[in-house]
Tab-separated table of C-alpha atoms and ligand atoms in Angstrom:
chain	number	residue	atom	x	y	z
A	234	MET	CA	45.783	-80.733	77.316
A	235	ALA	CA	43.230	-78.699	75.120
A	236	GLU	CA	41.990	-75.601	77.113
A	237	GLY	CA	38.719	-75.754	78.424
A	238	PHE	CA	38.108	-79.564	78.487
A	239	ASP	CA	37.813	-80.976	81.885
A	240	VAL	CA	39.051	-84.364	82.681
A	241	ASP	CA	37.063	-84.567	85.941
A	242	ALA	CA	33.124	-84.040	85.669
A	243	PRO	CA	32.133	-83.367	89.294
A	244	THR	CA	28.129	-84.328	88.416
A	245	LEU	CA	25.065	-83.921	90.326
A	246	SER	CA	24.963	-87.613	90.429
A	247	ARG	CA	28.539	-87.552	92.001
A	248	TYR	CA	27.325	-85.148	94.608
A	249	VAL	CA	24.225	-86.771	95.477
A	250	MET	CA	25.754	-90.422	95.974
A	251	GLN	CA	28.680	-88.718	98.360
A	252	ASN	CA	26.096	-86.831	100.154
A	253	THR	CA	23.170	-89.230	101.223
A	254	LYS	CA	23.362	-93.161	101.434
A	255	ASP	CA	19.762	-93.224	100.648
A	256	HIS	CA	19.684	-94.882	97.230
A	257	GLU	CA	16.188	-94.155	96.774
A	258	LEU	CA	16.700	-90.429	97.215
A	259	THR	CA	19.509	-90.803	94.493
A	260	ILE	CA	17.373	-92.457	92.014
A	261	LEU	CA	14.825	-89.683	92.784
A	262	LEU	CA	17.150	-86.667	92.207
A	263	ASN	CA	18.433	-88.497	89.195
A	264	THR	CA	14.983	-88.873	87.794
A	265	LEU	CA	14.349	-85.002	88.535
A	266	ALA	CA	17.318	-84.195	86.640
A	267	THR	CA	16.347	-86.039	83.607
A	268	SER	CA	12.924	-84.202	83.726
A	269	PHE	CA	14.789	-81.062	83.680
A	270	LYS	CA	16.799	-81.850	80.945
A	271	LEU	CA	13.460	-82.959	78.723
A	272	ILE	CA	12.000	-79.316	79.873
A	273	ALA	CA	14.931	-77.566	78.917
A	274	SER	CA	15.170	-79.024	75.810
A	275	ALA	CA	11.626	-78.305	75.217
A	276	VAL	CA	11.973	-74.610	76.298
A	277	GLY	CA	15.092	-74.305	74.304
A	278	ARG	CA	13.174	-75.691	70.943
A	279	ALA	CA	9.812	-73.837	71.907
A	280	GLY	CA	10.243	-71.424	69.160
A	281	VAL	CA	11.044	-73.646	66.210
A	282	ALA	CA	8.946	-76.475	67.479
A	283	GLN	CA	6.087	-74.147	67.966
A	284	LEU	CA	5.354	-74.767	71.498
A	285	TYR	CA	4.358	-71.358	72.677
A	286	GLY	CA	0.548	-70.791	73.126
A	287	LEU	CA	-1.928	-72.016	74.976
A	288	ALA	CA	-2.931	-75.642	75.270
A	289	GLY	CA	-6.733	-75.103	75.432
A	290	GLU	CA	-7.120	-76.432	79.106
A	291	VAL	CA	-7.072	-74.758	82.765
A	292	ASN	CA	-5.136	-75.791	85.621
A	293	SER	CA	-5.825	-76.397	89.106
A	294	THR	CA	-5.888	-72.464	90.012
A	295	GLY	CA	-8.024	-71.494	86.697
A	296	ASP	CA	-5.027	-70.300	84.619
A	297	ASP	CA	-4.991	-70.919	81.043
A	298	GLN	CA	-2.388	-73.542	80.127
A	299	LYS	CA	0.090	-73.224	77.825
A	300	LYS	CA	1.391	-75.885	75.643
A	301	LEU	CA	4.985	-76.053	77.589
A	302	ASP	CA	2.924	-76.171	81.084
A	303	VAL	CA	1.288	-79.381	79.816
A	304	MET	CA	4.554	-80.940	78.274
A	305	SER	CA	6.767	-80.154	81.464
A	306	ASN	CA	3.818	-81.520	83.424
A	307	ASP	CA	3.734	-84.799	81.664
A	308	MET	CA	7.607	-84.872	81.199
A	309	MET	CA	7.878	-84.902	85.423
A	310	ILE	CA	4.963	-87.081	85.980
A	311	ASN	CA	5.878	-89.663	83.405
A	312	ALA	CA	9.420	-89.767	85.090
A	313	LEU	CA	8.312	-89.687	88.750
A	314	VAL	CA	5.627	-92.321	88.342
A	315	ASN	CA	8.063	-94.642	86.845
A	316	SER	CA	11.083	-94.094	89.102
A	317	GLY	CA	9.940	-96.442	91.142
A	318	VAL	CA	10.544	-94.213	94.327
A	319	CYS	CA	7.186	-92.072	94.348
A	320	SER	CA	3.672	-92.537	96.166
A	321	VAL	CA	2.060	-89.459	96.010
A	322	LEU	CA	2.583	-86.426	93.571
A	323	VAL	CA	1.254	-83.084	93.275
A	324	SER	CA	1.353	-80.812	90.479
A	325	GLU	CA	0.094	-77.278	90.086
A	326	GLU	CA	-1.137	-78.299	86.892
A	327	ASN	CA	-3.353	-81.105	88.165
A	328	GLU	CA	-6.148	-80.328	90.645
A	329	GLU	CA	-6.137	-83.848	92.221
A	330	PRO	CA	-2.980	-85.719	93.452
A	331	ILE	CA	-1.566	-88.456	91.500
A	332	PHE	CA	-1.250	-91.588	93.283
A	333	VAL	CA	1.307	-94.033	92.007
A	334	PRO	CA	0.340	-97.671	91.124
A	335	VAL	CA	1.145	-99.833	94.020
A	336	GLU	CA	3.642	-102.041	91.890
A	337	LYS	CA	5.484	-98.903	90.996
A	338	SER	CA	5.407	-96.767	94.202
A	339	GLY	CA	8.122	-95.883	96.738
A	340	LYS	CA	8.774	-94.056	99.786
A	341	PHE	CA	8.675	-90.195	98.369
A	342	CYS	CA	5.839	-87.995	97.879
A	343	VAL	CA	6.726	-84.827	95.523
A	344	ALA	CA	4.943	-81.631	94.868
A	345	PHE	CA	6.054	-79.505	92.201
A	346	ASP	CA	5.251	-76.824	89.546
A	347	PRO	CA	6.534	-78.101	86.597
A	348	LEU	CA	6.992	-74.522	84.710
A	349	ASP	CA	6.732	-71.831	86.864
A	350	GLY	CA	6.368	-68.375	85.355
A	351	SER	CA	3.710	-69.190	82.971
A	352	SER	CA	3.173	-65.582	81.966
A	353	ASN	CA	6.969	-65.598	80.797
A	354	ILE	CA	6.834	-68.578	78.778
A	355	ASP	CA	5.896	-66.655	75.420
A	356	CYS	CA	8.073	-63.974	75.608
A	357	ASN	CA	11.194	-66.113	76.119
A	358	VAL	CA	11.861	-64.912	79.294
A	359	SER	CA	13.323	-67.090	82.120
A	360	VAL	CA	10.716	-69.792	83.611
A	361	GLY	CA	11.679	-72.821	86.061
A	362	THR	CA	10.393	-75.775	87.683
A	363	ILE	CA	10.111	-75.783	91.818
A	364	PHE	CA	9.660	-78.900	93.808
A	365	SER	CA	9.574	-80.057	97.460
A	366	VAL	CA	9.985	-83.683	98.933
A	367	PHE	CA	8.255	-85.348	101.773
A	368	GLU	CA	8.594	-88.888	103.078
A	369	LYS	CA	5.554	-91.212	102.436
A	370	LYS	CA	3.636	-92.226	105.384
A	371	GLU	CA	0.109	-93.637	104.681
A	372	GLY	CA	0.370	-93.119	100.818
A	373	THR	CA	-2.456	-90.435	100.902
A	374	VAL	CA	-2.707	-86.623	100.344
A	375	ASP	CA	-2.163	-85.938	103.934
A	376	ASP	CA	1.911	-87.144	103.222
A	377	LEU	CA	1.950	-83.647	101.594
A	378	LEU	CA	-0.479	-81.710	103.893
A	379	ARG	CA	2.259	-81.505	106.726
A	380	SER	CA	4.357	-78.552	108.277
A	381	GLY	CA	7.125	-77.364	105.975
A	382	ALA	CA	9.519	-78.722	108.667
A	383	ASP	CA	8.838	-81.974	107.371
A	384	CYS	CA	10.286	-81.346	103.726
A	385	ILE	CA	13.292	-83.177	103.235
A	386	CYS	CA	14.332	-81.827	100.115
A	387	ALA	CA	13.707	-79.084	98.181
A	388	GLY	CA	14.795	-77.121	94.763
A	389	TYR	CA	14.633	-75.389	91.820
A	390	CYS	CA	15.618	-75.430	88.140
A	391	ALA	CA	15.955	-72.183	86.225
A	392	TYR	CA	15.472	-72.238	82.479
A	393	SER	CA	17.418	-69.055	81.083
A	394	SER	CA	20.838	-68.508	79.496
A	395	ALA	CA	21.930	-71.618	81.382
A	396	THR	CA	19.711	-74.265	83.037
A	397	GLU	CA	20.543	-74.093	86.506
A	398	LEU	CA	19.520	-76.443	89.046
A	399	VAL	CA	19.628	-75.434	92.847
A	400	PHE	CA	18.822	-77.983	95.671
A	401	THR	CA	19.582	-78.661	99.580
A	402	PHE	CA	18.323	-81.781	101.620
A	403	LYS	CA	16.951	-80.584	105.078
A	404	GLY	CA	19.504	-79.685	107.345
A	405	GLY	CA	22.188	-79.768	104.673
A	406	SER	CA	23.941	-76.996	102.463
A	407	VAL	CA	22.529	-75.206	99.499
A	408	GLU	CA	24.259	-76.497	96.097
A	409	GLY	CA	24.109	-75.211	92.473
A	410	PHE	CA	24.575	-77.346	89.306
A	411	CYS	CA	24.746	-76.179	85.806
A	412	LEU	CA	23.461	-78.441	82.940
A	413	ASP	CA	26.658	-78.561	80.305
A	414	PRO	CA	24.909	-79.399	77.078
A	415	THR	CA	28.180	-80.733	75.713
A	416	ILE	CA	27.903	-83.731	77.971
A	417	GLY	CA	24.198	-83.777	79.026
A	418	GLU	CA	25.130	-83.503	82.811
A	419	PHE	CA	24.523	-81.400	85.690
A	420	VAL	CA	27.815	-80.019	86.847
A	421	HIS	CA	28.425	-78.823	90.342
A	422	THR	CA	29.009	-75.216	89.816
A	423	ARG	CA	28.257	-73.446	93.391
A	424	VAL	CA	29.232	-74.967	96.587
A	425	ASN	CA	27.386	-74.097	99.841
A	426	MET	CA	25.274	-71.247	98.452
A	427	LYS	CA	25.221	-68.346	100.991
A	428	PHE	CA	22.841	-65.620	101.108
A	429	PRO	CA	25.213	-62.643	100.947
A	430	ALA	CA	26.153	-61.844	104.773
A	431	ASP	CA	25.608	-58.012	104.744
A	432	GLY	CA	22.535	-58.132	102.816
A	433	GLY	CA	24.004	-57.802	99.210
A	434	LYS	CA	22.803	-55.447	96.994
A	435	ARG	CA	19.825	-53.172	97.612
A	436	ILE	CA	17.325	-54.506	95.390
A	437	TYR	CA	13.524	-54.903	96.190
A	438	SER	CA	11.407	-56.934	93.932
A	439	CYS	CA	7.576	-56.925	93.955
A	440	ASN	CA	4.893	-56.802	91.722
A	441	GLU	CA	3.966	-52.727	92.515
A	442	GLY	CA	1.017	-53.028	90.414
A	443	ASN	CA	-0.812	-54.435	93.212
A	444	TYR	CA	0.253	-51.442	95.761
A	445	ILE	CA	-3.300	-50.210	96.363
A	446	HIS	CA	-4.486	-53.808	97.480
A	447	TRP	CA	-1.323	-53.643	99.958
A	448	ASP	CA	-1.572	-53.424	103.694
A	449	GLN	CA	0.057	-50.006	104.841
A	450	PRO	CA	3.199	-51.605	106.420
A	451	ILE	CA	4.222	-53.250	102.990
A	452	LYS	CA	3.418	-49.857	101.151
A	453	ASP	CA	5.773	-48.212	104.034
A	454	ALA	CA	8.323	-50.714	103.427
A	455	VAL	CA	8.408	-50.207	99.783
A	456	GLU	CA	8.432	-46.614	100.125
A	457	ALA	CA	11.246	-46.824	102.838
A	458	PHE	CA	13.256	-49.000	100.275
A	459	LYS	CA	12.836	-45.931	97.565
A	460	SER	CA	13.605	-43.162	99.941
A	461	SER	CA	16.472	-44.811	101.768
A	462	GLU	CA	19.642	-42.906	101.965
A	463	LYS	CA	21.233	-45.824	99.869
A	464	PRO	CA	18.423	-46.112	97.167
A	465	TYR	CA	17.405	-49.494	96.126
A	466	SER	CA	16.771	-50.827	92.547
A	467	ALA	CA	13.517	-52.365	91.760
A	468	ARG	CA	14.130	-55.679	89.617
A	469	TYR	CA	11.235	-57.769	88.911
A	470	VAL	CA	10.969	-60.628	86.365
A	471	GLY	CA	7.603	-62.208	87.319
A	472	SER	CA	9.046	-65.664	87.380
A	473	MET	CA	9.555	-66.458	91.072
A	474	VAL	CA	12.741	-68.998	90.336
A	475	ALA	CA	14.419	-66.219	88.300
A	476	ASP	CA	13.548	-63.382	91.174
A	477	ILE	CA	14.360	-65.729	94.139
A	478	HIS	CA	17.626	-67.068	92.076
A	479	ARG	CA	18.752	-63.394	91.702
A	480	THR	CA	17.837	-62.741	95.325
A	481	LEU	CA	19.821	-65.732	96.642
A	482	LEU	CA	22.855	-64.650	94.314
A	483	TYR	CA	23.090	-60.607	94.909
A	484	GLY	CA	20.949	-60.133	97.754
A	485	GLY	CA	17.909	-57.961	98.392
A	486	ILE	CA	14.446	-59.008	99.285
A	487	TYR	CA	11.309	-60.495	97.395
A	488	ILE	CA	8.044	-59.727	98.512
A	489	TYR	CA	4.500	-61.238	97.372
A	490	PRO	CA	2.217	-60.322	100.483
A	491	ALA	CA	-1.059	-61.050	101.358
A	492	ASP	CA	-3.137	-58.182	100.417
A	493	LYS	CA	-6.801	-57.154	100.332
A	494	LYS	CA	-7.342	-58.721	96.894
A	495	SER	CA	-5.579	-61.798	97.797
A	496	PRO	CA	-5.676	-62.613	101.494
A	497	LYS	CA	-3.331	-65.514	101.349
A	498	GLY	CA	-0.977	-63.965	98.590
A	499	LYS	CA	-0.893	-65.399	95.308
A	500	LEU	CA	2.167	-68.156	95.397
A	501	ARG	CA	1.330	-71.722	96.146
A	502	CYS	CA	2.467	-73.245	99.614
A	503	LEU	CA	3.493	-76.764	98.827
A	504	TYR	CA	5.271	-76.051	95.552
A	505	GLU	CA	6.422	-72.771	95.877
A	506	GLY	CA	6.790	-71.108	99.129
A	507	ILE	CA	8.076	-73.985	101.567
A	508	PRO	CA	10.637	-75.352	98.818
A	509	MET	CA	11.872	-71.871	98.417
A	510	ALA	CA	11.799	-71.016	101.915
A	511	LEU	CA	14.010	-73.794	102.886
A	512	ILE	CA	16.492	-72.974	100.634
A	513	ILE	CA	16.609	-69.324	101.414
A	514	GLU	CA	16.933	-70.116	105.166
A	515	GLN	CA	19.351	-72.851	104.805
A	516	ALA	CA	21.394	-70.151	102.622
A	517	GLY	CA	21.265	-68.004	105.769
A	518	GLY	CA	18.366	-65.818	104.480
A	519	ILE	CA	14.766	-65.268	106.042
A	520	ALA	CA	11.543	-66.634	104.651
A	521	SER	CA	8.660	-64.869	106.554
A	522	THR	CA	4.915	-64.838	105.772
A	523	GLY	CA	4.620	-61.260	106.816
A	524	LEU	CA	1.331	-60.511	108.777
A	525	PHE	CA	-0.604	-63.648	108.008
A	526	GLU	CA	-3.779	-65.237	109.671
A	527	GLY	CA	-3.111	-62.736	112.701
A	528	LYS	CA	0.682	-63.213	112.974
A	529	ILE	CA	4.008	-63.143	111.205
A	530	GLY	CA	5.545	-66.361	111.055
A	531	ARG	CA	8.043	-68.752	108.930
A	532	VAL	CA	6.900	-69.930	105.836
A	533	ALA	CA	8.901	-73.321	106.351
A	534	GLU	CA	6.823	-73.601	109.293
A	535	LEU	CA	3.220	-73.459	107.487
A	536	THR	CA	1.199	-76.559	107.129
A	537	PRO	CA	-1.008	-76.433	103.794
A	538	ASP	CA	-4.787	-77.045	104.472
A	539	ALA	CA	-5.038	-77.916	100.993
A	540	ILE	CA	-2.809	-79.187	97.965
A	541	HIS	CA	-3.220	-76.112	96.104
A	542	CYS	CA	-3.265	-73.306	98.869
A	543	LYS	CA	-1.809	-70.405	98.716
A	544	CYS	CA	0.650	-68.207	101.212
A	545	PRO	CA	2.358	-64.956	101.368
A	546	ILE	CA	6.027	-64.726	100.861
A	547	ILE	CA	8.443	-61.944	102.110
A	548	MET	CA	12.197	-63.656	101.450
A	549	GLY	CA	15.584	-61.842	101.894
A	550	GLY	CA	18.339	-60.850	104.354
A	551	PRO	CA	18.101	-59.372	107.618
A	552	ARG	CA	18.852	-56.298	106.471
A	553	ASP	CA	15.884	-55.857	104.246
A	554	VAL	CA	13.223	-58.002	105.863
A	555	GLY	CA	13.883	-56.147	109.205
A	556	VAL	CA	12.726	-52.803	107.291
A	557	VAL	CA	9.500	-54.526	106.776
A	558	TYR	CA	9.266	-55.720	110.238
A	559	ASP	CA	10.055	-51.870	111.353
A	560	CYS	CA	7.032	-51.209	109.559
A	561	TYR	CA	5.138	-53.652	110.922
A	562	LYS	CA	5.979	-52.717	114.310
A	563	LYS	CA	4.948	-48.991	113.604
A	564	HIS	CA	1.772	-50.314	113.269
A	565	GLY	CA	1.755	-52.390	116.447
A	566	VAL	CA	2.306	-55.808	114.930
A	567	GLU	CA	4.497	-57.832	116.986
A	568	THR	CA	7.571	-59.125	115.121
A	569	PRO	CA	9.758	-62.152	115.467
A	570	GLU	CA	13.648	-61.465	116.435
A	571	LEU	CA	15.881	-61.246	113.204
B	857	LIG	P1	2.423	-69.346	87.881
B	857	LIG	O1	2.669	-70.675	88.652
B	857	LIG	O2	0.757	-69.194	87.229
B	857	LIG	O3	3.310	-69.146	86.779
B	857	LIG	O4	2.029	-68.083	88.861
B	857	LIG	C1	3.675	-68.083	89.775
B	857	LIG	C2	4.270	-66.712	89.463
B	857	LIG	C3	5.590	-66.629	90.144
B	857	LIG	O5	6.659	-67.522	89.366
B	857	LIG	C4	5.597	-65.304	90.195
B	857	LIG	O6	6.571	-64.882	91.099
B	857	LIG	C5	4.518	-64.640	90.174
B	857	LIG	O7	3.520	-65.887	89.719
B	857	LIG	C6	4.086	-63.450	89.604
B	857	LIG	O8	2.871	-63.008	89.629
B	857	LIG	P2	2.327	-61.877	89.231
B	857	LIG	O9	2.169	-61.808	87.584
B	857	LIG	O10	1.025	-61.449	89.714
B	857	LIG	O11	3.254	-60.527	89.551
B	858	LIG	MG1	3.200	-72.101	87.591
């Protein structure tokens, strides 16, 4: 047998079919996987196909849309609307929710950021898609304005040197799949992903350009990382998918806190905070809001009050989130048990 050729391919489809008896969920994940392949192809050909640059529109949060943002969004919406298993969709790129026509509708509601890390698109730095899935109740937008605890499946796809999908079913393990371009399939490459038990590499990841806006405990925590006896490295891609993927694999802490400039932080609750929190927690890490609206809570328990609302995020292992909590304690803030 020639080396390098598998005679068995543990594909994403196989994993999903073996791990859920829900046929509609299987269709949903296959649909998402197809849109990730389309997006990966567009991202990979962006230079030669002249897909860099602005599309000339503004998105739900007022950011300039890139051509690739618009294409990725269309790819996901077309795939999900026609899957027959979705009712309500929320995209970062659409101010309003999308209601699937009754004849095509199904039992899921999906929120997504089709191409996160927009500022990195044009310089060929990693970007990604993030999604969260909820079950349909009434078929209204309220189906998505529920506690993160109701999220039944969440994941992200990183477009980088490889295209890699990481996802989890609620209450299940976190699994990783790499796109094998030679067969056009996602292949199961990381089984039962776990946050490094000892906290892993000492890495802090945040946009330190926001330092002057931060509350004192966050400033203190970052100073503590820098002056620790075992010093930390700073790593910040500025694409949440890349920064969280590294944090999950290597350890460390990712921080995008609430601050004086952005009292709710920057990242979007429904399609950035909640899905990443589910993954981090189910891999054994901690996904905290930091001090937010008077207390420190779990991102996974937030209930969005609007589809594009924001939430602060502090994600990492107990060793490093503990450093942040200690700094809060010094300022008299009650902190949860780790
Ligand atoms: P986007 O949805 O407009 O791309 O913004 C989200 C991104 C995240 O991927 C990243 O973690 C963060 O914004 C970076 O923000 P900043 O440029 O303020 O550091
Ligand atoms: Mg985005």
